[in-house]
Coordinates of C-alpha atoms and ligand atoms in Angstrom, one line a residue:
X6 CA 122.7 98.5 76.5
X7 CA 120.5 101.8 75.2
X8 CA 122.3 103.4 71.9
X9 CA 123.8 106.9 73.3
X10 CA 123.8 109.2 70.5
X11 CA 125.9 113.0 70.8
X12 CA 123.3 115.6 69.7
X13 CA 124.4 119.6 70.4
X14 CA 125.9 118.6 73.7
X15 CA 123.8 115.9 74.8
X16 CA 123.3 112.2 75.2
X17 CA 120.5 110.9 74.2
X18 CA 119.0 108.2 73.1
X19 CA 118.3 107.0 69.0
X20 CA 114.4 107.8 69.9
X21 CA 115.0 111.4 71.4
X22 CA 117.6 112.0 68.5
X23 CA 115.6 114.3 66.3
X24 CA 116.4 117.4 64.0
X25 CA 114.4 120.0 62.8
X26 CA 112.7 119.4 59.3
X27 CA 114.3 123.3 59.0
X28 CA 117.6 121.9 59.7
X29 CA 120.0 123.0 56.3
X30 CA 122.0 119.9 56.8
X31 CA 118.4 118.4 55.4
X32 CA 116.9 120.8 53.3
X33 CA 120.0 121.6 51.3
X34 CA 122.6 118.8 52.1
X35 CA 124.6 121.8 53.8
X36 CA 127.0 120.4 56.1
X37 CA 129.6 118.2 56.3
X38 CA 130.5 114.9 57.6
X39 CA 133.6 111.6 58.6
X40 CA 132.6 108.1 59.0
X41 CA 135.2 106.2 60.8
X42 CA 136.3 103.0 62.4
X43 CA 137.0 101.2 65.8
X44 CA 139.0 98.2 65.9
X45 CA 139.5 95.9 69.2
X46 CA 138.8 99.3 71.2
X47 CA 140.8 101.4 69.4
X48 CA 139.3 104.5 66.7
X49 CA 141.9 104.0 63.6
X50 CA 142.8 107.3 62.0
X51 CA 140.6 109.7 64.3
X52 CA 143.3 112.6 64.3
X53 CA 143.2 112.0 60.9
X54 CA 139.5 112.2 60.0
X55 CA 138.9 114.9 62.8
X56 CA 141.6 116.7 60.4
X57 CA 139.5 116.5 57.3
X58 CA 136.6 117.2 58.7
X59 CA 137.3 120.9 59.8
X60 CA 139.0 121.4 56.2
X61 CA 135.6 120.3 55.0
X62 CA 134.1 122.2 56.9
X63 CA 136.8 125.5 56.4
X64 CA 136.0 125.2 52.7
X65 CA 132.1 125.3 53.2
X66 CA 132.8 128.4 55.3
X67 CA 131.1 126.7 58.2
X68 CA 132.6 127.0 61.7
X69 CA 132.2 124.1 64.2
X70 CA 131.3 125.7 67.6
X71 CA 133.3 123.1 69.1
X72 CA 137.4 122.9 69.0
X73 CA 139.1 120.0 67.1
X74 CA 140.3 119.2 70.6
X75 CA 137.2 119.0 72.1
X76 CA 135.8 117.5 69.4
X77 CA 137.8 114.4 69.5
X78 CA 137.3 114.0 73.1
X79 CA 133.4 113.6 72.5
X80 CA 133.9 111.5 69.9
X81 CA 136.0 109.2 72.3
X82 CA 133.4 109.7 75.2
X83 CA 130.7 109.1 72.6
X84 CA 132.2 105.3 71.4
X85 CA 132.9 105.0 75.5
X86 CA 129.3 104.8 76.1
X87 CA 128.0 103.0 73.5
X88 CA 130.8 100.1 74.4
X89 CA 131.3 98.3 71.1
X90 CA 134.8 96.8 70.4
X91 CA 134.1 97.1 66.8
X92 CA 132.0 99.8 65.6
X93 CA 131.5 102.4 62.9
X94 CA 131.2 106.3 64.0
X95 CA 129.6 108.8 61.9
X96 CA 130.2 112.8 63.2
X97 CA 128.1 115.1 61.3
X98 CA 127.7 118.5 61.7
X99 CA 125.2 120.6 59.8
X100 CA 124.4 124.7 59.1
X101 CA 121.8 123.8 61.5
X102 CA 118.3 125.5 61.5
X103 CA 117.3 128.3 59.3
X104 CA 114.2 129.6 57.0
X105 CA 113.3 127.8 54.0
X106 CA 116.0 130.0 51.9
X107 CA 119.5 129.1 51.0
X108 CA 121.3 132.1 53.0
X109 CA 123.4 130.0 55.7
X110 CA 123.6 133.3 57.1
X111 CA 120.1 132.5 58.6
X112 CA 121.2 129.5 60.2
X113 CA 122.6 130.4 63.7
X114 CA 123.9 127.3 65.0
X115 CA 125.0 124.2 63.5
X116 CA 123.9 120.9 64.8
X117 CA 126.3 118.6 65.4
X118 CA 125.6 114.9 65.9
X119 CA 127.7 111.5 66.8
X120 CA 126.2 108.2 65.7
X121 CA 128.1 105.3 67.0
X122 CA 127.0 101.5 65.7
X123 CA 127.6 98.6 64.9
X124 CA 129.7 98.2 61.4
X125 CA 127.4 96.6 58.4
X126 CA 130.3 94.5 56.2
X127 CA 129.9 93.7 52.7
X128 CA 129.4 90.4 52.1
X129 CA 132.0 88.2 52.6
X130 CA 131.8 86.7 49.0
X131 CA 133.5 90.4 47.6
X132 CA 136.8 89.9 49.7
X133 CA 137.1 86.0 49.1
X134 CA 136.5 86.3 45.3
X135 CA 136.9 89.7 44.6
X136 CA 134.1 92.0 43.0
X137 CA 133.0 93.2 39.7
X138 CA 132.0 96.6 39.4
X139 CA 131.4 98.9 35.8
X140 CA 132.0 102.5 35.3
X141 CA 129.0 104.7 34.9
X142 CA 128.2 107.7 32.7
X143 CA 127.6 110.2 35.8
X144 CA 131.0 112.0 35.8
X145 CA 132.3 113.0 39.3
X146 CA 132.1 116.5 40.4
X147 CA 134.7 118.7 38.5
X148 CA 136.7 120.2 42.0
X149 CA 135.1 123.6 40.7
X150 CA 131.8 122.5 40.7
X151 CA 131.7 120.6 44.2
X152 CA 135.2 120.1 45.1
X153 CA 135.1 116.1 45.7
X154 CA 137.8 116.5 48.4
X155 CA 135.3 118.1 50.8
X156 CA 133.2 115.3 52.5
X157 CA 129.8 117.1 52.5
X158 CA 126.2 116.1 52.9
X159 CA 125.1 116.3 49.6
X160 CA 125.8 112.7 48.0
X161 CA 124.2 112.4 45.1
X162 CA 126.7 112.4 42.8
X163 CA 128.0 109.2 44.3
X164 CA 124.3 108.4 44.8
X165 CA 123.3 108.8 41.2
X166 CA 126.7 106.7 40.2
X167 CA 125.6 103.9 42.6
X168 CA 121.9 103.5 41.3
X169 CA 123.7 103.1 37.8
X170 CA 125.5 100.7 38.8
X171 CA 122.7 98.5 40.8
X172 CA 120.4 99.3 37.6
X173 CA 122.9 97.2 35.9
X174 CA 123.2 94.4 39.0
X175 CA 126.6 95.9 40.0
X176 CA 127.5 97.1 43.5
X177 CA 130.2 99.5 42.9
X178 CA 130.5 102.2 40.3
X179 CA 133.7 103.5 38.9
X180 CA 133.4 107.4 38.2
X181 CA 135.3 109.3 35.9
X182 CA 135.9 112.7 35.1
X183 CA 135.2 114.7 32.3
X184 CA 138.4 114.2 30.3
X185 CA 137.2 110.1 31.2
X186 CA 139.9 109.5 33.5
X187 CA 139.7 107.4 36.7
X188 CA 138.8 109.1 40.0
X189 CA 137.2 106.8 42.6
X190 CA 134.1 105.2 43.3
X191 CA 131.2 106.1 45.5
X192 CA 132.5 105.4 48.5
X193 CA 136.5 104.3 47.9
X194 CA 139.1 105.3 46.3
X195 CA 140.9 103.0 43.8
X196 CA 144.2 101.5 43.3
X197 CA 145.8 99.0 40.1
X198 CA 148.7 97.3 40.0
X199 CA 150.6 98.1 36.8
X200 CA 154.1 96.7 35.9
X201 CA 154.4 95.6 39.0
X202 CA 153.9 99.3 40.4
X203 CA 150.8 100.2 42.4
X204 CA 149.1 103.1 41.3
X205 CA 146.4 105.2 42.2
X206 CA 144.9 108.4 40.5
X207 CA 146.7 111.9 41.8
X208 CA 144.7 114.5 43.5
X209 CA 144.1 116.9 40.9
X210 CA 141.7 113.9 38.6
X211 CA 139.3 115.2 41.2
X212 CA 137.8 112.3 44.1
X213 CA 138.3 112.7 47.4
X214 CA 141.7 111.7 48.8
X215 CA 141.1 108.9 51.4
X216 CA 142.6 108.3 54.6
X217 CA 142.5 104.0 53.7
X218 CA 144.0 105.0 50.9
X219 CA 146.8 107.3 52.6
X220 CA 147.4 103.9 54.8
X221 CA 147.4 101.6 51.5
X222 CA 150.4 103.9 49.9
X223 CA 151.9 104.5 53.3
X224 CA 152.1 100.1 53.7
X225 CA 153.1 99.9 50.1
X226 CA 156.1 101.7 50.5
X227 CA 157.2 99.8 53.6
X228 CA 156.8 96.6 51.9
X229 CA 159.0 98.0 48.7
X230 CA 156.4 97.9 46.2
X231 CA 156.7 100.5 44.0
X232 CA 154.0 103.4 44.7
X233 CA 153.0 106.1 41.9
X234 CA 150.3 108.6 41.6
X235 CA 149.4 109.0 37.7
X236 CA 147.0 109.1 35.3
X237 CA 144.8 106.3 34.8
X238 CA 142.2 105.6 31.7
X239 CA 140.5 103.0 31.2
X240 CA 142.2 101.6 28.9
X241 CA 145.3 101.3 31.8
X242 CA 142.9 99.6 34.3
X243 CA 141.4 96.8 31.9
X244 CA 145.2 96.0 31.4
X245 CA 145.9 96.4 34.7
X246 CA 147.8 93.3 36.6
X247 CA 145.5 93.7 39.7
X248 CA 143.0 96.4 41.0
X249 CA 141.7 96.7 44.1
X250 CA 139.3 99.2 46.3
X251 CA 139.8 101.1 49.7
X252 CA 137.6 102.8 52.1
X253 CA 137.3 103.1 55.5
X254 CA 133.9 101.1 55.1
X255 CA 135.0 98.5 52.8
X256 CA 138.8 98.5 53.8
X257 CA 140.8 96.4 50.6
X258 CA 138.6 95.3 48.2
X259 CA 139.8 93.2 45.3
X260 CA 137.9 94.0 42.1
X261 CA 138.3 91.3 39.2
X262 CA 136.5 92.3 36.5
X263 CA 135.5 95.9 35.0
X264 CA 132.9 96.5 32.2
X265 CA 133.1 92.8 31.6
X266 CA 136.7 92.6 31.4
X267 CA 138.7 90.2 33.4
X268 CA 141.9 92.0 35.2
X269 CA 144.8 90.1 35.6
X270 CA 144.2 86.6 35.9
X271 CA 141.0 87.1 37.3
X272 CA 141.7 86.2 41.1
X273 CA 143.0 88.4 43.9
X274 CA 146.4 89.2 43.0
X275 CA 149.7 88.7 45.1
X276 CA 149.9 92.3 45.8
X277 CA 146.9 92.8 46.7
X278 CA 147.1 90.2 49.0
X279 CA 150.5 91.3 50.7
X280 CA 148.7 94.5 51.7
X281 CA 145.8 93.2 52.5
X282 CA 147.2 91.2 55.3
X283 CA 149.7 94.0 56.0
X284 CA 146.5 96.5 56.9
X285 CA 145.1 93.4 58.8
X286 CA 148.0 93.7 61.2
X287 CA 148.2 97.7 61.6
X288 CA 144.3 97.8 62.3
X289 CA 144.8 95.5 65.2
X290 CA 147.6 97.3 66.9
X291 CA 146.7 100.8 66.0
X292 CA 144.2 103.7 67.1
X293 CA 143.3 105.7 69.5
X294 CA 141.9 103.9 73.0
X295 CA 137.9 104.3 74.1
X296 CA 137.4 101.2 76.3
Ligands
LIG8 N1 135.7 108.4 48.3 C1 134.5 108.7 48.7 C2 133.6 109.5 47.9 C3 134.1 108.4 50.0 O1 132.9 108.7 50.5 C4 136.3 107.3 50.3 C5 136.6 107.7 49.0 C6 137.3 106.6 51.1 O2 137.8 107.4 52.1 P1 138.3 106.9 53.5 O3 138.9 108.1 54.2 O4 137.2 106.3 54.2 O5 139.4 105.9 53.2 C7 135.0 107.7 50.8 C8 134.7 107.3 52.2 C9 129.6 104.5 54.1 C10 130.9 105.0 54.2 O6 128.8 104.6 55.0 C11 131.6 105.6 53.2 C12 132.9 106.1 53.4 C13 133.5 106.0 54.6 C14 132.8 105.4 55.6 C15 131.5 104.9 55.5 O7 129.2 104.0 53.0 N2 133.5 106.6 52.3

């Protein structure tokens, strides 16, 4: 079956889905964007990610012609056509076409777009062993330079921390902030296990807050495991009992060593595990219908 891409109102196909080399979303990274999930039919989190999008897109002052509600409907109509089971959808919208100045008052309508496809894993070898990832000296965006929680176009903060970290033969970077706290990775946020207490970085360190990671906290507590947003240096993840990843992409990662230091006992750790399986089970069951 032909790929059915969502362009301004169309279908079309992945040949006929072209932008304009005047398009903001490309010249300045001005836009704004989700990447989400479907599981055995089902979208996981779409209210959810439809919800962050427009705050996005609120904060970059950029109004999507389209209402949230109507929004989601395409998006539902969109992973209809395409018919995969288990697939990965990216919505995108941009400032859309202007001049070759900043001013986004030039641009008049923003482009929106729906890929739907299928879902590129890491390899397997990360979630059977766990991974090693480094932190990098690119410092995440301070929230009053380009607020982190805003999921926009222009990536290359993460981008810049993710070549330092394949410079070095790593897959994952671990950014920090200026003070050289813990804030997230490139693309996932990132939890430790710590006296038996999961924890996980509070808002204001500056990364943006993830809906895996909303999930993660949300099983945590249903399981009794103790669940605390705080602080987290270094020197609190190298000692750290466990660590592990989340992201819509790369749902639980375990991660068992950092700057060459082994967490834990360097497997994947029982907690880790116990939510692990426990996200298994809610991905199957939950999520919003397409098929
Ligand atoms: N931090 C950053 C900077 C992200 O881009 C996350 C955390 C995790 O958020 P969610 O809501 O997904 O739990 C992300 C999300 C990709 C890809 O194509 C990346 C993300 C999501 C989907 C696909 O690499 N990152």
């Amino acid at each position: 079956m032909e790929q059915k891409i969502f362009l301004n109102g169309e279908f079309v196909s992945k040949k006929e889905a072209r932008i304009s080399v005047y398009d903001h979303g490309l010249l300045y990274g001005d836009g704004v964007f989700e990447g989400l999930r479907s599981y055995n039919g089902r979208i996981f989190k779409l209210q959810e990610h439809m919800d962050r999008l427009y705050k996005s897109a609120k904060y970059i002052c950029l109004d999507i012609p389209l209402k949230k509600e109507k929004l989601i409907e395409t998006v539902i109509k969109t992973a209809h056509l395409n018919g995969y089971t288990d697939c990965y959808i990216r919505v995108v919208v941009t400032r859309g076409e202007g001049d070759l100045g900043l001013d986004p008052d030039k641009c008049s309508n923003p482009t929106i777009f729906i890929i739907v496809d299928k879902i590129v894993l890491y390899p397997d070898k990360f979630y059977k062993e766990g991974m090693e990832v480094i932190t990098v000296p690119t410092q995440r965006n301070a929230s009053h330079n380009l607020e982190p929680q805003v999921k926009s176009l222009n990536y290359l903060n993460n981008i810049l921390a993710k070549i330092e970290a394949k410079n070095a033969g790593f897959e994952e970077a671990i950014m920090l902030n200026r003070e050289g706290f813990i804030t997230e990775c490139t693309g996932d946020n990132i939890f430790i296990i710590e006296g038996n207490v999961l924890k996980t970085p509070p808002a204001y360190m500056g990364f943006l807050g993830g809906i895996t990671r909303k999930v993660v906290m949300e099983i945590a507590e249903k399981l009794s495991i103790g669940v605390r947003e705080e602080v987290i240096s270094r020197y609190n993840l190298f000692n750290a009992q466990e660590c592990f990843l989340t992201g819509t992409a790369a749902e639980i990662i375990p991660i068992v060593k950092v700057d060459g230091r082994i967490i834990g006992d360097g497997k994947i750790g029982n907690v880790t595990n116990k939510i692990r399986t426990a996200f298994k089970k809610l991905i199957e069951k939950e999520g919003t219908p397409y098929l």
